Short mmCIF file of C-alpha atoms and ligand atoms in Angstrom, two decimals:
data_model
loop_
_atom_site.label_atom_id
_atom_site.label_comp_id
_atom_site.label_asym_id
_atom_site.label_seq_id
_atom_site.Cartn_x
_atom_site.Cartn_y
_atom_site.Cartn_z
CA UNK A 1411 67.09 23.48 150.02
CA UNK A 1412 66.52 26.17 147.60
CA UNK A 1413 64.89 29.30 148.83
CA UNK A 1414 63.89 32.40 146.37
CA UNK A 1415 64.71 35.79 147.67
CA UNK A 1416 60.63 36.83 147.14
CA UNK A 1417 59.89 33.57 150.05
CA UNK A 1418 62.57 35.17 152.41
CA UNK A 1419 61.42 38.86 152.04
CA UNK A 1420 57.56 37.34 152.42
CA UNK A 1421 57.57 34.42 154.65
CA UNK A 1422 57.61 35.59 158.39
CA UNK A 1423 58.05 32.78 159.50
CA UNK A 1424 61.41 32.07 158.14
CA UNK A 1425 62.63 35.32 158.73
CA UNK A 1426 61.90 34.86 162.14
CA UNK A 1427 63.73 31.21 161.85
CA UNK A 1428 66.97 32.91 159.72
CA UNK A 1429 67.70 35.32 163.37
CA UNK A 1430 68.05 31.98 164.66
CA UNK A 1431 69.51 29.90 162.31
CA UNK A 1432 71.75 32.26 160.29
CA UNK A 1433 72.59 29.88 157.92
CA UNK A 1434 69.31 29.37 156.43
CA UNK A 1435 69.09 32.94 155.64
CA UNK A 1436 72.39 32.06 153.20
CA UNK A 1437 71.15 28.74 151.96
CA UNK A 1438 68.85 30.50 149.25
CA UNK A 1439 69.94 28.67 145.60
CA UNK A 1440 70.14 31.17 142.62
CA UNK A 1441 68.30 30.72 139.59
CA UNK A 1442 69.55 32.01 136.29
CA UNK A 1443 66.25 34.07 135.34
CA UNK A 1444 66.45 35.41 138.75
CA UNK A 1445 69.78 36.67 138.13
CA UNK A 1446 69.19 37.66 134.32
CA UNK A 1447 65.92 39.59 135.85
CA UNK A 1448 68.23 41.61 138.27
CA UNK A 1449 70.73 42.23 135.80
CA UNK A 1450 68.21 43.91 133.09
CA UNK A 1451 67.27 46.24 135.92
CA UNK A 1452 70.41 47.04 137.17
CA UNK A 1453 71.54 47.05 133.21
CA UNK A 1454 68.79 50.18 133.01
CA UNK A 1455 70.02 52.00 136.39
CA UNK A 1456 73.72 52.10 134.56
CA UNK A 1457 72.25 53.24 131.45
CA UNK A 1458 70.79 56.18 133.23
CA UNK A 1459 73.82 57.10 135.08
CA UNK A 1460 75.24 57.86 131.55
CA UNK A 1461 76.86 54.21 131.31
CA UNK A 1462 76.91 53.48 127.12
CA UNK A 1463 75.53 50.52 125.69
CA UNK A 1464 78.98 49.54 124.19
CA UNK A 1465 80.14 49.41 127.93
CA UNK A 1466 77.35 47.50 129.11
CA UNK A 1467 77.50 44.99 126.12
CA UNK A 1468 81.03 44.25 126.65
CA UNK A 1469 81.09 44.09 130.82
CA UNK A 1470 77.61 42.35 131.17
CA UNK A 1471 76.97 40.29 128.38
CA UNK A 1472 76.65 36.46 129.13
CA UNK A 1473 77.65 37.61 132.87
CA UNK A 1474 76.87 34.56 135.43
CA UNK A 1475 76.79 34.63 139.42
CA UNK A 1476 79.67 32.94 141.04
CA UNK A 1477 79.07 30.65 143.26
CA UNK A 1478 82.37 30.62 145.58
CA UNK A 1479 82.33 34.43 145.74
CA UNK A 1480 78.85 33.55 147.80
CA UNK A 1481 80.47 31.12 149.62
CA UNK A 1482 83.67 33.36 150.41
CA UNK A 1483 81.40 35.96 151.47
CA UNK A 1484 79.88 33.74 153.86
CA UNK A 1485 82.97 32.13 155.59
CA UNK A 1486 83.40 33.77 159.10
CA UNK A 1487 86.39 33.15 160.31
CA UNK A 1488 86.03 31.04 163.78
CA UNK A 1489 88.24 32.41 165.71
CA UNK A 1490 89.21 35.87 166.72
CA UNK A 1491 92.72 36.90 165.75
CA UNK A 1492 95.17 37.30 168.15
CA UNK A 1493 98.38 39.70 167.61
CA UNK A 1494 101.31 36.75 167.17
CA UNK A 1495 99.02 34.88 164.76
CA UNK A 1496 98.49 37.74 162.93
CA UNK A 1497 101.96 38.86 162.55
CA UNK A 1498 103.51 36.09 162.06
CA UNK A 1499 102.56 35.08 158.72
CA UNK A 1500 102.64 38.55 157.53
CA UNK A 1501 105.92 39.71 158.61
CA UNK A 1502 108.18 37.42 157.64
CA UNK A 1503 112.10 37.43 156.98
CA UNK A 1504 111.55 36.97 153.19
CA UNK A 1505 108.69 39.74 152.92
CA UNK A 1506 111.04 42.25 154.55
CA UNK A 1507 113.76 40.90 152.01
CA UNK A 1508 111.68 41.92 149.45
CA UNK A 1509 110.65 45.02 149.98
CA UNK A 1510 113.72 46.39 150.38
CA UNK A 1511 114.72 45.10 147.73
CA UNK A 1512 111.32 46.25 145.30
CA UNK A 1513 112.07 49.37 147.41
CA UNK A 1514 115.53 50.06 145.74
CA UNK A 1515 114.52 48.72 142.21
CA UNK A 1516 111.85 51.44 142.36
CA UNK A 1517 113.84 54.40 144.06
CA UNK A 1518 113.13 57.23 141.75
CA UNK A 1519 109.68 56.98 141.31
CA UNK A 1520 109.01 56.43 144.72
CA UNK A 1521 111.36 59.70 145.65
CA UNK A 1522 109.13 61.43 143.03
CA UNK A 1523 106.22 60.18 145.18
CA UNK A 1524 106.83 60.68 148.07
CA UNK A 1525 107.88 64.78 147.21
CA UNK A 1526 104.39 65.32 145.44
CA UNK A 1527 102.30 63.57 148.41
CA UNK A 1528 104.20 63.16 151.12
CA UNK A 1529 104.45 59.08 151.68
CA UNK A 1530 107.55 57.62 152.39
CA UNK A 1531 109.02 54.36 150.27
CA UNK A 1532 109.02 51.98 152.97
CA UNK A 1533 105.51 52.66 154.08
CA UNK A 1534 104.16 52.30 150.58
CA UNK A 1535 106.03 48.80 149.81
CA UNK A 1536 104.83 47.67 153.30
CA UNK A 1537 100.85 48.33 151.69
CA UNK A 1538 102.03 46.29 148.75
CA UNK A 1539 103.24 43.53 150.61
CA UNK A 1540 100.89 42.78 152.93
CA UNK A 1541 98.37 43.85 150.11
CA UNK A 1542 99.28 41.28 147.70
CA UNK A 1543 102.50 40.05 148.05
CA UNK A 1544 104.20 43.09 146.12
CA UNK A 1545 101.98 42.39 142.99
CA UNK A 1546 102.32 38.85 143.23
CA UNK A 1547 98.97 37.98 143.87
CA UNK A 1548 96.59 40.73 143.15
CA UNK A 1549 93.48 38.06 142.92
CA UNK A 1550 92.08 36.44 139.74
CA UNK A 1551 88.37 36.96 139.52
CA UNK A 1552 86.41 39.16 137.11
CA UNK A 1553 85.68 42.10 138.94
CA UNK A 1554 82.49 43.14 137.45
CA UNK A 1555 81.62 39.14 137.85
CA UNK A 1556 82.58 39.73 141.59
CA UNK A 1557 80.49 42.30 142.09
CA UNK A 1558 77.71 41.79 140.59
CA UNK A 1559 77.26 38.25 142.46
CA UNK A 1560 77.80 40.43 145.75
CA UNK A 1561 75.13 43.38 144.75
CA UNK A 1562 72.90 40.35 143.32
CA UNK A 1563 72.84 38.37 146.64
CA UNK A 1564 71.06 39.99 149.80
CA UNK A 1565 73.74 39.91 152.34
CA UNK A 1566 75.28 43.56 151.51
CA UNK A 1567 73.61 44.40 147.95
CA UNK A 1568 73.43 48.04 148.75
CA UNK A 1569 77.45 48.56 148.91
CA UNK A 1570 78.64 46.29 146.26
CA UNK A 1571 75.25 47.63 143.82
CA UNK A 1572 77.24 50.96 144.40
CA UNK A 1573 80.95 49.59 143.80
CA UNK A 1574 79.76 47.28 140.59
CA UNK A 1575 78.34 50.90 139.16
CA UNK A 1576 81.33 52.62 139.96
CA UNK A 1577 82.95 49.80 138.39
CA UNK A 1578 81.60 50.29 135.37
CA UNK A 1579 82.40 53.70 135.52
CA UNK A 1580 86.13 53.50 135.62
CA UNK A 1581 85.50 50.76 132.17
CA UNK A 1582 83.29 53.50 130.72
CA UNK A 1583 86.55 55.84 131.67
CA UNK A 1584 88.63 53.67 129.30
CA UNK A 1585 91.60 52.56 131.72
CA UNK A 1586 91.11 48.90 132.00
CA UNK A 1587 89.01 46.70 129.61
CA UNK A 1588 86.05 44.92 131.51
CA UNK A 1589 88.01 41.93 130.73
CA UNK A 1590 91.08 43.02 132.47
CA UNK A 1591 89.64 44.48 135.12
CA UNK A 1592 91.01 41.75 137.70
CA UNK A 1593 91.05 41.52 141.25
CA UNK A 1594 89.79 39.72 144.83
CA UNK A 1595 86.65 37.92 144.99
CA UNK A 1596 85.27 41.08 146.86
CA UNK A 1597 86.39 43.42 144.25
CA UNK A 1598 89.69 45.02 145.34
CA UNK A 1599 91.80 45.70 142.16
CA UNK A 1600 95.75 45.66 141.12
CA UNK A 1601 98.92 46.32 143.13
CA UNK A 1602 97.34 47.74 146.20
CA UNK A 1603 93.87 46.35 146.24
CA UNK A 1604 91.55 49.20 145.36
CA UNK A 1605 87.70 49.19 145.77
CA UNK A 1606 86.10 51.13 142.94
CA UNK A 1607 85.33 53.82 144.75
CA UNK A 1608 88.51 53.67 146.32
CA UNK A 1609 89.96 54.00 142.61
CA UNK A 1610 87.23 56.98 141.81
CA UNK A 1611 88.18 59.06 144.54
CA UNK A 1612 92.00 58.26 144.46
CA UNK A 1613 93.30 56.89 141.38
CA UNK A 1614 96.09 59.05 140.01
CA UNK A 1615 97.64 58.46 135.92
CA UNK A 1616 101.35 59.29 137.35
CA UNK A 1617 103.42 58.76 133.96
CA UNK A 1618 100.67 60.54 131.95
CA UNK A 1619 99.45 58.09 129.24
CA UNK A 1620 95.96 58.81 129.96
CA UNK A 1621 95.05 55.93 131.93
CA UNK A 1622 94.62 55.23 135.57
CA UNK A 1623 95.92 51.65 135.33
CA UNK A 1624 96.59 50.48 138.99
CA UNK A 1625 96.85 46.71 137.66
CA UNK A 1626 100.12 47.10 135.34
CA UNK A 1627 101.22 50.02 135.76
CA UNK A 1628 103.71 50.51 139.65
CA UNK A 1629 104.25 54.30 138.90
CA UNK A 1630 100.19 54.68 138.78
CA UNK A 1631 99.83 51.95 141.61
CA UNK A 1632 102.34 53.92 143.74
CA UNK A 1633 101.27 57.58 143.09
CA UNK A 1634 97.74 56.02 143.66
CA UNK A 1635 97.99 54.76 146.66
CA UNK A 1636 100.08 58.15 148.01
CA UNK A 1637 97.30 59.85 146.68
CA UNK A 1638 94.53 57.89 149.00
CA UNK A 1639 96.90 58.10 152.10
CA UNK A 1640 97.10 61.73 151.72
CA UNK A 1641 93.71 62.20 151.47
CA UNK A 1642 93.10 60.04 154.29
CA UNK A 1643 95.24 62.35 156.58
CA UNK A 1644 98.46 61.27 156.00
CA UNK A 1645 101.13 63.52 157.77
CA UNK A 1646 104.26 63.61 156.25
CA UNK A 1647 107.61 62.88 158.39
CA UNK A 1648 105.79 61.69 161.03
CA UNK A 1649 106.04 57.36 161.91
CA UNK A 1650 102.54 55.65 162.76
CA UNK A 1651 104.06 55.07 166.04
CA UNK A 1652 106.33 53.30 167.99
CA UNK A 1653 106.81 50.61 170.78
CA UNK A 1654 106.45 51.03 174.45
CA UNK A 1655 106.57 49.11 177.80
CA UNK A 1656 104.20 50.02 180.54
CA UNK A 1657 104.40 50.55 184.11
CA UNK A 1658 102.84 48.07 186.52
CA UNK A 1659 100.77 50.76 188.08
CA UNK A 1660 99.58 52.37 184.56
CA UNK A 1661 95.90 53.26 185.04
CA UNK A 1662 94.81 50.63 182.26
CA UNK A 1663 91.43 52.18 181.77
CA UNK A 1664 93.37 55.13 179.96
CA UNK A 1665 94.78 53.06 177.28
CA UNK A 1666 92.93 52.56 173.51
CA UNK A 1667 92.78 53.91 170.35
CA UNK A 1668 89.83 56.60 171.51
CA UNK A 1669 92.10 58.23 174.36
CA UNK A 1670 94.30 60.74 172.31
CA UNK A 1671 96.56 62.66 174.34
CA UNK A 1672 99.86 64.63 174.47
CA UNK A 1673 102.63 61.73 174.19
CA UNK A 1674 103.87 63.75 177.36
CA UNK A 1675 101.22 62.76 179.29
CA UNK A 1676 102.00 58.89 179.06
CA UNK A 1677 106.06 59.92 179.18
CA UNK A 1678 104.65 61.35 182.83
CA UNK A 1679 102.79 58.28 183.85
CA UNK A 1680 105.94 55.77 183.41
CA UNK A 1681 105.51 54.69 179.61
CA UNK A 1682 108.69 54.33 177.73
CA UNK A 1683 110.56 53.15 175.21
CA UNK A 1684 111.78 49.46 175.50
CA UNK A 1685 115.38 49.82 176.22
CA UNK A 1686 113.96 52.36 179.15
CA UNK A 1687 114.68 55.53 177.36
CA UNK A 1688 112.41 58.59 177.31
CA UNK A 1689 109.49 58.80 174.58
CA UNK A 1690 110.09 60.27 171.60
CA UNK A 1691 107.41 63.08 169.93
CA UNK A 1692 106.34 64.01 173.34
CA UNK A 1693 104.32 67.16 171.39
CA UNK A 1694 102.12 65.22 169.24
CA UNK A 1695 99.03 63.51 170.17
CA UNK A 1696 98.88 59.84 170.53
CA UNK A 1697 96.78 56.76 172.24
CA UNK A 1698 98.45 53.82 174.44
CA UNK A 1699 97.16 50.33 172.17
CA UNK A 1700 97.34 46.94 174.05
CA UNK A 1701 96.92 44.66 171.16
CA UNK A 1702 97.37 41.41 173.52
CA UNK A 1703 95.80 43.24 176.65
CA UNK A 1704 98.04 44.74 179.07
CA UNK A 1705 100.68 41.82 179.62
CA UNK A 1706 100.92 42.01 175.72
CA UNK A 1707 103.06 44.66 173.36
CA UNK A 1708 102.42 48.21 173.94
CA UNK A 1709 102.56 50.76 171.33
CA UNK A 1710 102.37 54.89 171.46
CA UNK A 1711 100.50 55.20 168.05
CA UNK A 1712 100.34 58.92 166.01
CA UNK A 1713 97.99 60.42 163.60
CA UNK A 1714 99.15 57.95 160.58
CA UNK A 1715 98.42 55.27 162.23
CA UNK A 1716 94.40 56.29 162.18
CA UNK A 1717 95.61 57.39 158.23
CA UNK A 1718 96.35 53.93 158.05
CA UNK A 1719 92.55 52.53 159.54
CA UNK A 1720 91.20 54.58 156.89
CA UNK A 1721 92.56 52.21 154.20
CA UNK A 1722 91.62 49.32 157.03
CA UNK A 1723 89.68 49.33 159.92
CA UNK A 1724 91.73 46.79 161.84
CA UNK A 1725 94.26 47.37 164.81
CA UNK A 1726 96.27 44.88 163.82
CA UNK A 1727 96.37 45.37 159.91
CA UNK A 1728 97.50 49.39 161.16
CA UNK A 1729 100.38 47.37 163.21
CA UNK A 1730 101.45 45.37 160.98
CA UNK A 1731 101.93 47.82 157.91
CA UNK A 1732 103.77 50.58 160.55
CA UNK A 1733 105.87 47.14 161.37
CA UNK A 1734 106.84 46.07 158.30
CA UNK A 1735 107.46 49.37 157.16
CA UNK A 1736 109.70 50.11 160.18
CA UNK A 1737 111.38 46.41 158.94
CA UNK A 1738 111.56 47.44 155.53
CA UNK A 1739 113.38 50.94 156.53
CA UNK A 1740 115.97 48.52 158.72
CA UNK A 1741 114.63 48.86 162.04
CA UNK A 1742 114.71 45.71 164.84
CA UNK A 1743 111.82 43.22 165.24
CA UNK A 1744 109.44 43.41 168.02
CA UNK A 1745 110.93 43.77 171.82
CA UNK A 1746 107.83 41.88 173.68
CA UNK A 1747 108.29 38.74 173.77
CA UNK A 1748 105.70 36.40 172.29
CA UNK A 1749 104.16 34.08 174.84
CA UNK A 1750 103.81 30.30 175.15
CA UNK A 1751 100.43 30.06 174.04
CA UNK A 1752 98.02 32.96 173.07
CA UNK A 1753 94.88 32.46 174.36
CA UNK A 1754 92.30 32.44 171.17
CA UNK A 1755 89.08 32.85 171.91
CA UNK A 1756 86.21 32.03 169.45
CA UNK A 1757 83.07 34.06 167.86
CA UNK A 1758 80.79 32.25 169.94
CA UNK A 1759 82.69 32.81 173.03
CA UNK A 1760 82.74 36.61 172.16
CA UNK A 1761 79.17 36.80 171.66
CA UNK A 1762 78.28 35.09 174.87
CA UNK A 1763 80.80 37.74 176.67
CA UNK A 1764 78.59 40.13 174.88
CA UNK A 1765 75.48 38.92 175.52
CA UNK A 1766 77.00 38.78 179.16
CA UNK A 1767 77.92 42.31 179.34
CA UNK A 1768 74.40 43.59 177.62
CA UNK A 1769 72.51 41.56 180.74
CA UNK A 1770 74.65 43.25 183.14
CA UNK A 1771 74.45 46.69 182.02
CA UNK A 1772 77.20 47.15 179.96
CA UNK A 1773 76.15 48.18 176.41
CA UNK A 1774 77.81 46.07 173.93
CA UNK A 1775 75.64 46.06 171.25
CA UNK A 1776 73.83 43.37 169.01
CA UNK A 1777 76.25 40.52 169.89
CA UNK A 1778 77.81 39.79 166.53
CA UNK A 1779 81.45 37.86 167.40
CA UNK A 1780 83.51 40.25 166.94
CA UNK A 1781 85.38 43.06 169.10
CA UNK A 1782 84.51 46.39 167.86
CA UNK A 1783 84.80 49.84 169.06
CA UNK A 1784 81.56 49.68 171.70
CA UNK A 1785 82.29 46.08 172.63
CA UNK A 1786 85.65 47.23 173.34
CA UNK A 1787 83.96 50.30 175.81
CA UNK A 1788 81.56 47.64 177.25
CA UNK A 1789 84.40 45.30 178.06
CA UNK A 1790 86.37 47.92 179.71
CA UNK A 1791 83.58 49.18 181.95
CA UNK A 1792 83.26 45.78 183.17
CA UNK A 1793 86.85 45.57 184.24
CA UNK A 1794 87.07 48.67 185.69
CA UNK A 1795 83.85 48.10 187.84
CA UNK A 1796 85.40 44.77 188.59
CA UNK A 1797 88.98 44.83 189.54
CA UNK A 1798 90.76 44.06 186.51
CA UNK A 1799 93.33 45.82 184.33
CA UNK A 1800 90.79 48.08 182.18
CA UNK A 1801 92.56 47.03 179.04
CA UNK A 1802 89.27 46.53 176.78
CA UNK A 1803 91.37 42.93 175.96
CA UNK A 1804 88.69 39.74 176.72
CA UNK A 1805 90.48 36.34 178.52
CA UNK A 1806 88.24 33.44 179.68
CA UNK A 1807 88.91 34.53 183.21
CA UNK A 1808 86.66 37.67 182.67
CA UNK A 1809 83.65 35.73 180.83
CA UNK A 1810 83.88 33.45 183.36
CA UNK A 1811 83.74 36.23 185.66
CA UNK A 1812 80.80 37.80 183.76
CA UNK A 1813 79.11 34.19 183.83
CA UNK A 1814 79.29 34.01 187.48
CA UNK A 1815 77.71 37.18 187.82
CA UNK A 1816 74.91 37.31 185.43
CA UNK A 1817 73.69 33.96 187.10
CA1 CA B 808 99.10 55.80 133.43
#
């Protein structure tokens, strides 16, 4: 089926069909003039940003969609991840190995680092580990390819239009060749997987020879990355929090990332450490998180562990680089013990739970799949109106609940 993008924008009728069917929305073919058309104009938006036509020759020139970065872009995971499956395959006995060993053949310049921004070693090798394997796998796609499939195609042009000019910026800038400008089909670049504007905003030239080269260059990668965490809030000396174990009668509704409070007050309602000992850093402010719901790890987390959301917006990414870096630094493994079986619940089941919870009054949101920040404040609502532990965590017993009650 092949679909131009003037038919979609036009034809009412199959915009109306594409809420439905999703899919069809996706299934539009490209056409080389199409493309060549879009890149002429984008071509003359460059230009006028102060781009120069020796840039533009060499970084657009014969430039071609790619298909699989479409496809990629369109591959929703099934499933909703769950915290064991998640850390699993990212913490691993050899990754730890590693970094601690990268960690010592890099001492001095991350020493240097971490006095001039305040980062410690073990955090920053846990960022390059679970970013691409310590530099092993920093993606192999064209980046200005990349993103000019992404700001070509209609699903987020507005974004990546933005990241392919500030793309072209940094080549204008002179520290990576178009050609070696390599990263991730989405366009995250070298050691620690930098967005454009990521590398704009952040991007530091630590040993001084002029160019901000985060792809082959660790001292620039490292100082770069420093750089973004302590512009992102990162406070120095202080761990992006620690485990916990909760009391049975902990008033659940109190725990998430959005209730911030004295770490005394949780030390006073019966949190503490896993071997039963007091909590630590009672003066600084910090949120119970229930990654696997209440009968699931418990964590205090601090103010770097929000630093670290600001690099990724995921709960469990934040765990698992304050995890690894704990690992790296020669701290034990996890104290809860991972279940049988995690229940895994699917996108579909998540948006009927939040289709559930808009019928009965609980705002949730357009139901997307996916367990955000007002889905999470929905969910809890529910619970707490209904009897169970308010820990903003969905299980099949509390759709099912939900199903029974919204008829
Ligand atoms: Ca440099």
């Amino acid at each position: 089926m092949e679909l131009s993008r003037r038919t979609l924008l036009t034809g009412g009728t199959l915009l109306a069909l594409s809420g439905v069917f999703g899919s069809l929305r996706h299934a539009r073919a490209a056409t080389d003039a199409d493309f060549d058309a879009w890149l002429v104009e984008l071509r003359a938006e460059a230009a006028a940003k102060g781009i120069s036509q020796k840039t533009l020759d060499a970084a657009l020139t014969g430039l071609q969609p790619i298909q699989k970065v479409i496809d990629l872009d369109r591959n929703q995971p099934e499933f909703t991840q769950t915290f064991w499956r998640y850390m699993e395959p990212r913490i691993t006995d050899t990754r730890i190995a590693d970094g601690q060993v990268r960690l010592a053949a890099n001492q001095k310049v991350l020493d240097q680092v971490e006095g001039d921004h305040g980062v410690p070693a073990e955090s920053l090798m846990a960022f390059w580990g679970l970013e691409t394997n310590y530099g092993t796998y920093m993606g192999d796609y064209e980046v200005i390819a990349a993103l000019a499939t992404l700001a070509w195609d209609e699903r987020r042009s507005a974004f990546f239009r933005t990241e392919l000019l500030n793309a072209l910026t940094i080549v204008e800038q002179g520290h990576i060749t178009a050609a070696g400008m390599i990263g991730s089909w989405a366009g995250a670049m070298g050691h620690f997987q930098f967005l454009p504007s990521t590398f704009l905003n952040n991007a530091l030239d630590y040993d001084n020879d002029g160019k901000k080269d985060i792809w082959n260059n660790t001292s620039d990668a490292f100082a770069s990355a420093a750089h973004f965490l302590e512009n992102s809030g990162w406070v120095p000396g202080l761990p992006w929090g620690y485990e916990v174990v909760m009391p049975a009668d902990f008033p659940w509704e109190q725990s998430g990332a959005d209730n911030r409070q004295p770490v005394a007050r949780w030390q006073a309602l019966g949190v503490r450490r896993p071997d039963g000992g007091d909590l630590t850093l009672q003066e600084k402010s910090g949120a119970i998180l229930l990654p696997a719901g209440w009968q699931g790890p418990a964590f205090v987390v601090l103010q770097n562990f929000y630093t670290i959301l600001r690099w990724n917006n995921s709960h469990l990414y934040a765990i698992s680089v304050g995890h690894l870096s704990d690992r790296i630094a020669g701290k034990g493994p996890f104290k809860a013990v991972k279940p049988v079986e995690e229940e895994r619940l699917s996108r579909e089941e998540i948006k009927t739970m939040q289709e559930y919870l808009n019928k009965l009054g609980f705002d949730s949101g357009t139901p997307d799949g996916k367990v955000g920040p007002k889905t999470r404040a929905a969910l809890r609502a529910f619970q707490a109106k209904n009897g169970f532990p308010a820990d903003a965590y969905p299980t099949r017993a509390i759709i099912e609940a939900m199903r029974v009650q919204a008829g």
